[in-house]
Short mmCIF file of C-alpha atoms in Angstrom, two decimals:
data_model
loop_
_atom_site.label_atom_id
_atom_site.label_comp_id
_atom_site.label_asym_id
_atom_site.label_seq_id
_atom_site.Cartn_x
_atom_site.Cartn_y
_atom_site.Cartn_z
CA MET A 1 6.83 29.63 14.71
CA THR A 2 9.81 31.45 13.34
CA THR A 3 10.19 34.47 13.26
CA PRO A 4 9.15 36.33 10.23
CA THR A 5 11.41 38.45 8.45
CA LEU A 6 9.81 41.38 5.74
CA LEU A 7 11.96 43.02 3.00
CA VAL A 8 11.46 45.67 1.81
CA ALA A 9 12.15 45.09 -1.98
CA GLY A 10 12.24 48.81 -4.58
CA THR A 11 11.53 48.69 -8.04
CA ALA A 12 15.09 50.55 -8.53
CA SER A 13 17.83 52.54 -6.57
CA HIS A 14 17.16 55.18 -4.41
CA VAL A 15 13.19 54.90 -4.10
CA GLY A 16 12.87 55.56 -0.43
CA LYS A 17 13.11 51.83 0.77
CA SER A 18 15.96 52.69 3.89
CA THR A 19 12.90 54.97 4.79
CA VAL A 20 9.82 53.09 4.70
CA ALA A 21 12.57 50.45 6.54
CA ALA A 22 13.10 53.13 9.63
CA GLY A 23 10.04 53.74 9.77
CA LEU A 24 8.93 50.20 10.45
CA CYS A 25 11.45 49.48 13.08
CA ARG A 26 10.05 52.32 14.91
CA LEU A 27 6.53 51.78 14.73
CA PHE A 28 7.10 47.55 15.31
CA ALA A 29 9.62 48.75 18.02
CA ASP A 30 6.35 51.08 19.77
CA ARG A 31 4.13 48.36 19.58
CA GLY A 32 7.02 46.50 22.29
CA LEU A 33 8.19 44.54 20.27
CA SER A 34 12.06 43.47 19.80
CA VAL A 35 12.34 44.76 15.98
CA ALA A 36 16.17 43.47 13.97
CA PRO A 37 17.12 45.13 11.09
CA PHE A 38 18.74 43.51 7.95
CA LYS A 39 20.87 43.94 5.06
CA ALA A 40 22.13 41.01 3.89
CA GLN A 41 24.37 42.88 1.15
CA ASN A 42 25.06 46.38 1.23
CA MET A 43 27.05 48.64 -1.31
CA SER A 44 28.09 52.26 0.22
CA ASN A 45 31.00 54.55 1.43
CA ASN A 46 28.75 55.76 3.98
CA ALA A 47 29.75 53.39 7.12
CA ARG A 48 29.25 53.50 10.86
CA ALA A 49 31.27 51.22 13.53
CA VAL A 50 29.77 49.42 15.70
CA ALA A 51 30.10 46.54 17.67
CA THR A 52 30.80 43.05 16.18
CA ALA A 53 28.41 40.35 16.99
CA ASP A 54 30.12 38.94 19.76
CA GLY A 55 30.84 42.21 21.36
CA ASP A 56 34.21 42.06 20.94
CA ASP A 57 35.64 44.20 18.37
CA PHE A 58 34.16 46.64 16.67
CA GLY A 59 33.42 47.10 12.93
CA GLU A 60 31.49 48.49 10.06
CA ILE A 61 28.09 48.15 8.07
CA GLY A 62 26.01 50.89 6.22
CA VAL A 63 24.38 54.04 7.94
CA SER A 64 20.75 52.66 7.02
CA GLN A 65 21.09 49.75 8.98
CA TYR A 66 22.98 51.59 11.69
CA VAL A 67 20.05 54.24 11.57
CA GLN A 68 17.40 51.96 11.19
CA ALA A 69 18.74 49.93 14.36
CA ARG A 70 18.60 53.69 16.36
CA ALA A 71 14.45 53.56 15.28
CA ALA A 72 14.29 50.25 16.18
CA ARG A 73 15.64 51.35 19.85
CA VAL A 74 18.56 48.65 19.29
CA ALA A 75 22.35 48.88 19.72
CA PRO A 76 23.36 48.31 16.17
CA THR A 77 25.57 45.25 15.25
CA THR A 78 27.67 43.86 12.16
CA ASP A 79 24.76 41.24 12.22
CA HIS A 80 22.42 44.16 10.79
CA ASN A 81 24.82 44.57 7.68
CA PRO A 82 26.91 41.47 7.43
CA VAL A 83 28.37 42.38 3.62
CA LEU A 84 29.25 45.95 3.24
CA LEU A 85 30.69 47.11 -0.96
CA LYS A 86 32.77 49.54 -0.10
CA PRO A 87 33.58 51.09 -3.89
CA HIS A 88 37.22 51.82 -4.43
CA GLY A 89 37.32 53.47 -7.60
CA ASP A 90 38.47 51.06 -10.61
CA GLY A 91 35.89 48.92 -10.53
CA THR A 92 36.83 47.69 -7.28
CA SER A 93 35.23 47.37 -3.95
CA GLN A 94 36.35 46.59 -0.24
CA LEU A 95 35.01 43.69 1.10
CA VAL A 96 33.75 44.21 4.31
CA VAL A 97 32.29 40.51 5.37
CA HIS A 98 30.93 40.75 9.52
CA GLY A 99 32.56 44.23 10.18
CA ARG A 100 36.30 43.57 8.66
CA ALA A 101 37.98 44.12 5.67
CA VAL A 102 38.38 41.23 3.73
CA GLY A 103 40.26 42.75 0.74
CA LEU A 104 39.74 44.13 -2.53
CA ASN A 105 37.67 42.85 -5.96
CA SER A 106 36.59 43.12 -8.95
CA ALA A 107 32.89 42.26 -9.72
CA GLY A 108 33.73 39.30 -11.03
CA ASP A 109 36.38 38.37 -9.02
CA TYR A 110 32.88 38.50 -5.95
CA TYR A 111 31.01 37.03 -7.51
CA ALA A 112 33.87 33.80 -8.15
CA THR A 113 35.68 33.86 -5.54
CA HIS A 114 33.77 35.46 -2.34
CA TRP A 115 29.94 34.83 -2.84
CA GLU A 116 29.35 31.48 -1.50
CA ASP A 117 31.39 32.56 2.02
CA ALA A 118 29.13 36.25 1.43
CA ARG A 119 25.58 34.38 1.80
CA ASN A 120 26.84 32.04 4.98
CA ALA A 121 27.93 35.35 6.63
CA ALA A 122 23.81 36.60 5.54
CA VAL A 123 22.70 33.39 6.45
CA GLU A 124 24.46 32.96 9.89
CA SER A 125 23.43 36.67 10.98
CA HIS A 126 19.70 36.71 9.88
CA ARG A 127 19.81 33.48 12.02
CA ARG A 128 20.59 34.60 14.94
CA LEU A 129 18.86 38.29 14.80
CA ALA A 130 16.19 35.85 14.58
CA ALA A 131 16.51 34.14 17.51
CA GLU A 132 16.60 36.79 19.02
CA ALA A 133 14.08 39.48 17.75
CA ASP A 134 9.74 39.13 17.05
CA VAL A 135 10.18 40.28 13.64
CA VAL A 136 13.07 40.83 11.12
CA VAL A 137 12.65 44.16 8.80
CA ALA A 138 15.25 43.90 6.01
CA GLU A 139 15.70 46.13 3.32
CA GLY A 140 16.78 44.70 -0.26
CA ALA A 141 19.21 46.70 -3.25
CA GLY A 142 18.74 48.48 -6.02
CA SER A 143 16.12 46.79 -7.91
CA ILE A 144 14.95 43.33 -7.34
CA ALA A 145 13.67 43.05 -10.91
CA GLU A 146 17.41 42.58 -11.98
CA ILE A 147 17.03 39.04 -13.82
CA ASN A 148 20.77 38.83 -14.94
CA LEU A 149 22.20 38.55 -11.27
CA HIS A 150 18.75 36.42 -9.68
CA ASP A 151 21.49 33.39 -9.13
CA ARG A 152 23.25 35.56 -7.04
CA ASP A 153 21.42 38.54 -5.46
CA LEU A 154 22.17 38.68 -1.81
CA ALA A 155 20.34 41.50 -0.67
CA ASN A 156 16.61 40.81 -3.08
CA ILE A 157 16.11 36.91 -4.19
CA GLU A 158 18.54 35.57 -1.63
CA THR A 159 17.34 37.40 1.87
CA ALA A 160 14.10 36.67 0.23
CA ARG A 161 14.33 32.76 0.60
CA PHE A 162 16.98 31.80 3.51
CA ALA A 163 14.95 34.41 5.10
CA ASP A 164 11.58 33.23 3.95
CA ALA A 165 10.55 36.41 4.02
CA ASP A 166 7.38 38.19 2.76
CA ILE A 167 8.07 41.93 0.34
CA LEU A 168 7.32 44.67 0.12
CA ILE A 169 7.51 46.62 -3.19
CA ALA A 170 8.11 50.27 -2.87
CA ALA A 171 7.73 52.44 -6.83
CA ASP A 172 9.35 56.52 -6.68
CA ILE A 173 6.36 58.09 -8.49
CA GLU A 174 9.14 60.96 -8.63
CA ARG A 175 10.68 59.08 -11.51
CA GLY A 176 7.88 59.21 -13.11
CA GLY A 177 6.35 55.27 -15.34
CA VAL A 178 5.61 53.88 -11.73
CA PHE A 179 2.30 51.48 -13.13
CA ALA A 180 4.76 50.34 -15.73
CA SER A 181 8.42 49.75 -13.12
CA LEU A 182 5.72 48.44 -10.05
CA LEU A 183 4.01 45.89 -13.51
CA GLY A 184 7.23 44.66 -14.70
CA THR A 185 9.49 44.07 -11.68
CA LEU A 186 6.73 41.48 -10.56
CA GLU A 187 6.63 40.33 -14.19
CA LEU A 188 10.08 39.94 -13.69
CA LEU A 189 10.25 38.55 -10.25
CA PRO A 190 11.09 34.34 -9.75
CA GLU A 191 7.77 32.84 -9.72
CA ASP A 192 9.21 31.45 -5.68
CA VAL A 193 9.63 35.28 -5.10
CA ARG A 194 7.15 36.43 -6.46
CA GLU A 195 4.98 34.44 -4.51
CA ARG A 196 6.03 36.39 -1.31
CA VAL A 197 4.82 39.73 -2.69
CA VAL A 198 2.20 41.10 -0.18
CA GLY A 199 2.05 44.57 -1.02
CA ALA A 200 3.31 47.37 -2.83
CA VAL A 201 4.11 51.64 -2.01
CA ILE A 202 4.58 54.11 -4.03
CA THR A 203 6.26 56.62 -2.75
CA LYS A 204 7.57 60.42 -3.08
CA PHE A 205 4.13 60.98 -4.11
CA ARG A 206 3.09 64.87 -5.29
CA GLY A 207 -0.50 66.07 -5.12
CA ASP A 208 -3.94 64.47 -5.18
CA PRO A 209 -3.75 60.09 -4.16
CA SER A 210 -7.09 60.23 -5.24
CA LEU A 211 -5.84 60.94 -8.76
CA LEU A 212 -3.91 58.13 -8.20
CA GLU A 213 -6.59 55.65 -8.29
CA PRO A 214 -7.64 54.14 -11.96
CA GLY A 215 -4.00 52.75 -12.07
CA LEU A 216 -3.79 51.64 -8.72
CA ASP A 217 -6.99 49.62 -9.46
CA GLU A 218 -5.29 48.26 -12.52
CA ILE A 219 -2.23 47.06 -11.00
CA GLU A 220 -3.99 45.25 -8.32
CA GLU A 221 -6.53 43.75 -10.88
CA ARG A 222 -3.58 42.40 -12.94
CA THR A 223 -1.35 41.48 -10.94
CA GLY A 224 -3.17 41.10 -7.61
CA VAL A 225 -1.01 42.42 -5.40
CA PRO A 226 -2.39 45.40 -3.78
CA VAL A 227 -0.79 48.39 -3.35
CA LEU A 228 -0.98 48.97 0.11
CA GLY A 229 -0.62 52.88 0.05
CA VAL A 230 0.79 56.03 -1.15
CA LEU A 231 3.24 57.94 0.48
CA PRO A 232 3.82 61.77 -0.09
CA TYR A 233 6.62 63.64 -1.07
CA ASP A 234 8.95 64.23 2.28
CA ASP A 235 12.31 63.68 4.05
CA PRO A 236 12.23 63.13 7.81
CA GLY A 237 15.50 63.82 7.88
CA LEU A 238 17.18 60.54 7.69
CA PRO A 239 20.73 60.30 6.73
CA GLU A 240 21.44 59.12 2.90
CA GLU A 241 22.60 55.96 2.31
CA ASP A 242 25.44 56.46 -0.18
CA SER A 243 26.68 59.20 -2.96
CA LEU A 244 23.31 58.46 -5.10
CA ALA A 245 22.07 61.95 -2.94
CA LEU A 246 25.12 64.25 -3.98
CA PRO A 247 25.69 65.82 -7.09
CA ALA A 248 27.55 63.52 -10.49
CA GLU A 249 31.26 64.42 -10.47
CA GLY A 250 31.86 67.75 -12.32
CA GLU A 251 28.71 69.39 -11.13
CA ARG A 252 27.92 72.05 -8.53
CA ALA A 253 24.88 71.17 -5.76
CA THR A 254 24.28 73.87 -2.92
CA VAL A 255 21.89 72.81 -0.28
CA GLY A 256 20.59 74.62 3.01
CA ASP A 257 19.47 77.54 1.36
CA ASP A 258 15.99 76.61 2.58
CA ASP A 259 16.87 77.76 6.14
CA GLY A 260 14.98 81.82 5.64
CA VAL A 261 18.39 83.58 6.29
CA ALA A 262 18.98 86.12 3.73
CA ALA A 263 21.57 85.55 1.45
CA GLU A 264 23.86 88.55 1.89
CA ARG A 265 23.82 87.03 6.03
CA ALA A 266 24.80 83.43 4.93
CA VAL A 267 28.07 82.17 4.52
CA THR A 268 29.49 79.44 2.33
CA ILE A 269 30.92 76.19 3.40
CA GLY A 270 32.99 74.37 -0.64
CA VAL A 271 33.35 70.69 0.37
CA PRO A 272 35.55 68.71 -2.73
CA ARG A 273 32.92 66.42 -4.10
CA LEU A 274 36.11 63.82 -4.58
CA PRO A 275 35.17 60.85 -7.14
CA ARG A 276 35.70 58.51 -4.32
CA ILE A 277 34.30 60.13 -1.22
CA SER A 278 33.41 58.50 1.47
CA ASN A 279 31.08 59.52 4.69
CA ALA A 280 29.46 62.09 3.37
CA THR A 281 27.19 62.69 6.23
CA ASP A 282 29.30 64.95 8.35
CA PHE A 283 27.81 67.30 6.77
CA GLY A 284 24.21 66.98 6.62
CA PRO A 285 24.68 69.31 10.44
CA LEU A 286 26.74 71.98 8.62
CA ALA A 287 23.82 72.31 5.92
CA GLU A 288 20.75 72.18 8.62
CA THR A 289 22.29 75.42 10.49
CA PRO A 290 20.60 78.23 10.14
CA GLY A 291 22.73 80.92 7.61
CA VAL A 292 24.92 78.25 6.60
CA ARG A 293 25.27 76.79 2.84
CA VAL A 294 27.23 73.50 1.88
CA ALA A 295 28.34 74.17 -2.00
CA TYR A 296 29.45 70.30 -3.49
CA LEU A 297 32.01 72.15 -5.66
CA PRO A 298 34.21 70.35 -9.13
CA LEU A 299 37.51 69.50 -8.63
CA ASP A 300 38.25 72.23 -10.79
CA ALA A 301 35.82 74.91 -9.40
CA THR A 302 37.16 77.84 -7.74
CA LEU A 303 36.73 78.81 -4.36
CA ASP A 304 35.55 82.67 -5.04
CA GLY A 305 32.77 83.05 -3.21
CA ILE A 306 33.14 80.73 -0.71
CA ASP A 307 33.78 81.41 3.30
CA GLY A 308 35.08 77.85 4.18
CA VAL A 309 36.33 74.91 3.34
CA VAL A 310 35.98 71.23 4.92
CA LEU A 311 37.82 68.54 3.20
CA PRO A 312 35.80 65.19 3.19
CA GLY A 313 37.12 61.44 3.97
CA SER A 314 37.77 59.26 1.01
CA LYS A 315 37.52 55.87 -0.13
CA ASN A 316 40.95 55.72 -1.53
CA THR A 317 42.90 59.73 -0.32
CA VAL A 318 45.79 58.67 -2.60
CA ASP A 319 43.92 58.26 -5.70
CA ASP A 320 41.77 61.40 -4.44
CA LEU A 321 44.88 63.68 -4.21
CA LEU A 322 46.37 63.28 -7.36
CA ALA A 323 42.38 63.87 -8.92
CA LEU A 324 42.91 67.32 -6.70
CA ARG A 325 45.98 68.09 -7.33
CA ASP A 326 45.83 67.53 -11.08
CA ALA A 327 42.94 69.94 -11.57
CA GLY A 328 44.51 72.58 -9.58
CA PHE A 329 42.68 72.52 -6.13
CA GLY A 330 45.47 72.44 -4.42
CA ASP A 331 46.36 75.61 -5.94
CA GLU A 332 43.12 77.28 -4.82
CA LEU A 333 43.49 75.97 -1.55
CA ALA A 334 46.96 77.42 -1.09
CA ALA A 335 45.21 81.08 -0.87
CA PHE A 336 42.34 80.36 0.49
CA ASP A 337 42.35 82.59 3.31
CA GLY A 338 39.25 81.76 5.12
CA PRO A 339 38.93 78.44 8.14
CA VAL A 340 39.02 75.47 6.63
CA VAL A 341 39.05 71.41 8.11
CA GLY A 342 39.38 67.89 6.85
CA ILE A 343 38.07 65.15 8.20
CA CYS A 344 39.57 61.53 8.79
CA GLY A 345 40.91 61.17 4.58
CA GLY A 346 40.55 65.15 4.07
CA TYR A 347 42.84 65.50 7.01
CA GLN A 348 45.24 63.33 5.62
CA LEU A 349 45.47 65.58 2.14
CA LEU A 350 46.36 68.28 4.10
CA GLY A 351 49.81 66.95 5.26
CA GLU A 352 53.03 67.57 4.71
CA THR A 353 53.33 63.94 3.21
CA ILE A 354 51.17 60.56 3.02
CA GLU A 355 53.82 57.47 3.39
CA ASN A 356 53.17 54.08 2.15
CA ALA A 357 50.91 55.33 -0.35
CA ASP A 358 51.55 52.17 -2.93
CA ILE A 359 49.20 50.93 0.11
CA GLU A 360 46.32 52.17 -1.03
CA GLY A 361 46.64 54.17 -4.64
CA ALA A 362 47.13 52.24 -7.43
CA ALA A 363 49.14 55.19 -9.06
CA ALA A 364 50.97 56.21 -6.43
CA ASP A 365 54.96 56.21 -5.64
CA GLU A 366 55.71 54.76 -2.59
CA THR A 367 55.40 58.25 -0.69
CA VAL A 368 53.41 61.77 -2.25
CA GLU A 369 53.26 65.14 -1.37
CA GLY A 370 50.33 66.08 0.55
CA PHE A 371 49.09 69.88 -0.09
CA GLY A 372 51.70 71.12 3.15
CA LEU A 373 49.26 73.02 5.25
CA LEU A 374 49.93 70.64 7.91
CA PRO A 375 52.56 70.15 9.21
CA ILE A 376 51.98 66.23 9.93
CA VAL A 377 52.90 62.96 8.27
CA THR A 378 50.89 60.21 7.96
CA ARG A 379 52.00 56.81 7.37
CA PHE A 380 49.48 53.75 5.70
CA SER A 381 49.40 50.50 6.43
CA ARG A 382 47.58 47.27 6.28
CA ASP A 383 45.96 47.88 9.78
CA LYS A 384 42.39 49.10 10.03
CA ARG A 385 41.05 51.35 12.40
CA VAL A 386 37.18 51.25 13.05
CA GLU A 387 35.83 51.97 16.33
CA PRO A 388 32.87 54.86 18.24
CA VAL A 389 34.55 57.74 19.63
CA SER A 390 33.78 59.45 23.19
CA VAL A 391 36.30 61.85 24.28
CA GLU A 392 35.88 65.33 25.48
CA PHE A 393 36.83 67.47 23.16
CA ASP A 394 39.73 70.18 22.79
CA GLY A 395 39.65 72.05 19.96
CA ALA A 396 41.55 74.84 18.20
CA GLY A 397 42.26 76.89 14.87
CA PRO A 398 39.44 76.86 12.86
CA LEU A 399 37.56 74.71 16.07
CA ALA A 400 38.82 77.30 18.76
CA GLY A 401 36.02 77.27 21.62
CA ALA A 402 35.50 73.49 20.91
CA THR A 403 35.48 71.93 24.55
CA GLY A 404 33.17 69.28 25.74
CA ALA A 405 32.36 65.34 25.41
CA ILE A 406 31.76 64.36 21.76
CA ASP A 407 30.56 60.99 20.13
CA GLY A 408 31.43 60.09 16.47
CA TYR A 409 33.50 57.20 14.87
CA GLU A 410 36.73 56.27 13.50
CA ILE A 411 37.40 54.26 9.70
CA HIS A 412 41.17 55.10 8.68
CA MET A 413 43.81 53.20 7.12
CA GLY A 414 46.89 54.92 8.33
CA ASP A 415 48.09 57.20 11.35
CA SER A 416 49.16 60.51 11.19
CA ARG A 417 52.00 62.63 13.42
CA ILE A 418 52.85 65.47 13.57
CA VAL A 419 55.69 67.00 12.79
CA GLY A 420 55.83 70.73 13.36
CA ASP A 421 54.86 73.49 15.29
CA ALA A 422 50.91 72.47 15.61
CA THR A 423 48.10 72.59 17.91
CA PRO A 424 47.06 68.88 19.02
CA VAL A 425 43.16 68.35 17.64
CA SER A 426 41.12 65.14 19.56
CA GLY A 427 40.44 62.72 17.09
CA ASP A 428 44.39 61.91 16.47
CA GLY A 429 44.13 66.17 14.94
CA ALA A 430 46.28 68.85 14.37
CA ALA A 431 45.28 72.33 14.18
CA LEU A 432 47.82 75.32 12.32
CA GLY A 433 45.74 78.95 11.81
CA ARG A 434 42.68 78.72 9.85
CA VAL A 435 43.94 75.00 9.54
CA ALA A 436 42.57 71.76 11.74
CA GLY A 437 41.86 68.31 10.72
CA THR A 438 40.26 65.37 12.71
CA TYR A 439 40.13 61.70 12.03
CA ILE A 440 36.40 62.29 13.78
CA HIS A 441 33.68 61.25 11.44
CA ASP A 442 30.87 63.14 12.65
CA LEU A 443 31.88 65.59 13.89
CA PHE A 444 29.86 68.48 13.31
CA ALA A 445 26.61 66.68 14.19
CA ASN A 446 27.98 67.97 18.22
CA ASP A 447 26.85 71.21 19.30
CA SER A 448 30.53 72.49 19.88
CA PRO A 449 32.66 71.77 17.24
CA ARG A 450 29.58 72.66 14.97
CA ASN A 451 28.88 76.05 16.53
CA ALA A 452 32.81 76.83 17.13
CA PHE A 453 33.53 75.86 12.84
CA VAL A 454 30.33 78.07 11.69
CA ASP A 455 30.78 80.33 14.19
CA ALA A 456 35.25 81.13 12.50
CA VAL A 457 33.03 81.02 9.11
CA TYR A 458 31.02 83.52 10.14
CA GLU A 459 34.34 85.41 12.07
CA SER A 460 36.74 84.84 8.01
CA ALA A 461 33.55 86.30 6.60
CA GLY A 462 33.32 89.94 8.02
CA ARG A 463 29.55 88.51 8.84
CA ASP A 464 27.26 88.36 11.64
CA ARG A 465 25.88 84.91 12.83
CA PRO A 466 22.27 85.22 12.69
CA ALA A 467 21.05 84.22 16.54
CA THR A 468 19.26 81.07 15.68
CA ARG A 469 21.24 78.21 16.50
CA ALA A 470 19.32 74.98 15.80
CA ALA A 471 20.94 71.92 17.51
CA GLY A 472 20.75 68.79 15.65
CA ALA A 473 17.37 66.39 16.32
CA THR A 474 18.65 65.51 18.86
CA GLY A 475 19.73 68.58 20.76
CA GLY A 476 23.16 67.68 20.38
CA LYS A 477 23.67 64.82 18.08
CA ARG A 478 21.50 64.25 14.67
CA ALA A 479 19.77 61.63 13.62
CA GLU A 480 22.61 58.88 14.18
CA THR A 481 21.98 58.81 17.57
CA ALA A 482 18.34 59.60 17.82
CA GLY A 483 16.33 56.57 19.06
CA THR A 484 17.82 56.26 22.64
CA PRO A 485 15.82 56.80 25.58
CA GLU A 486 18.03 60.46 26.75
CA ALA A 487 17.95 61.71 23.01
CA ASP A 488 14.12 60.96 22.63
CA ALA A 489 13.72 62.58 26.03
CA ASP A 490 15.93 65.90 25.10
CA ALA A 491 14.08 66.10 21.53
CA GLY A 492 10.18 65.05 21.93
CA ALA A 493 9.12 63.12 19.34
CA SER A 494 8.43 66.10 16.66
CA GLY A 495 11.92 66.42 16.29
CA ASP A 496 13.18 62.82 15.97
CA PRO A 497 13.48 61.92 12.64
CA TYR A 498 12.70 58.14 13.04
CA ASP A 499 8.94 59.76 14.68
CA ARG A 500 8.62 61.85 11.86
CA ALA A 501 9.46 58.89 9.55
CA ALA A 502 6.99 55.83 11.41
CA ALA A 503 4.26 59.02 10.78
CA LEU A 504 4.84 58.66 7.56
CA VAL A 505 4.13 55.46 7.34
CA ALA A 506 1.35 55.10 9.66
CA ASP A 507 -0.60 58.34 8.11
CA ASN A 508 0.07 56.85 4.27
CA LEU A 509 1.20 52.88 4.36
CA ASP A 510 -2.58 50.12 5.48
CA VAL A 511 0.26 48.24 8.50
CA ALA A 512 -2.38 46.34 10.12
CA ALA A 513 -2.93 44.35 6.45
CA LEU A 514 0.96 44.01 6.58
CA CYS A 515 0.99 42.61 10.03
CA ASP A 516 -1.63 40.63 9.39
CA ALA A 517 0.55 39.49 6.40
CA LEU A 518 3.74 39.02 8.63
CA GLY A 519 0.94 36.99 11.87
CA LEU A 520 1.80 39.82 13.88
CA GLU A 521 -0.54 41.13 16.23
#
């Protein structure tokens, strides 16, 4: 008997597929099954560094499969997301296959030149996972009903076919038109794929589920597909898969202001909403800290009312640097007198110059001036550093006092060197006065540097920090590391976002019917 695969597909993007998949990964793992998460093709700049399938190196996968592997209590590998497209701007994406960057391609070039190789990579990865697991939980991408892409839809149609998958379709009622979305999606599926659909689930419902019953009955009567559950609107605390959760470019949004701390006792950390922002999950732990608000700012925003600044990572550091400078953000930053931290691409922005900049920036000269707040020079090369890191952190500047073992990861092109009077910071970083930078992503998921930075922001703002200091979901790290035995022991079931996702699914979805369809005990 072949290993069953369940494909969690959707009627659209951002309908809750990742949450449902993560919850099922944890539920199946709790039943003693060996579970393999899988997404054949992902498009996201929120990536993680994991071991390659052969265990000899490190590569990149999308964050959703990283956290689903944690939910399944297995070590994440590049087989969990064999094809990753990282939007680069100007209609191009960096293609990552089995964790390694292949090159920059337009959508047309990708489908014409690389798609068959990408499909072969996905088939190979799925075959390896299925050979070792009791069940594969696959996540689709966007809508499974994009009829213009059905001949090349790797994450949905092709996965359903080569994995011989059963399909659960998720539909988001928060968007409105959920019944039309379900009916239309089922109607537009190729016949052989339509026959694989074993059920549907409605997500993000607010209110009394009994009010939906007439609609659910009619959908089932019209389609023959059972609606296996209605999930209430809830956020288990899993990292966002992509930038859809961020405000659109040019808009401002604040998160973390629902913590019960009075506005006059809180501080606000500004994060410029870069056009090519990457790994925006870096800032979730700050927003979850009592008394801290994270404001995503348009590039031309003033820093009035901002108490600290974090410059985020970027898929294209040079072009984002030019965009920030054109919008006047460099002048705002130079006049700002609060703590500033740059992470990865944000660290590179803070330096004096970027050399070999034309490697990355389409509009760039060979050398581009940075904001000049740190005495560092960054030199780009075509080599890419991708690896998880565990270091004894030694902070300085706005990270002063941060010490001890921390975990994170690095994904970047280019290396930076100190060329002036600055204090080294872990992660090939540097600090001078109120400014610091590091290449370590997930920095603030660790208690010590997060608390050091928040303390510095409060001190600079002249306010007393609230006594309550919330640690991450696992005491020292957030959801990315929950699911390990050590983390589970520290957190307990109620604090683990994967257990919360599992409870959300178990309490509101007919998991027994899914298990019957998959042939699971």
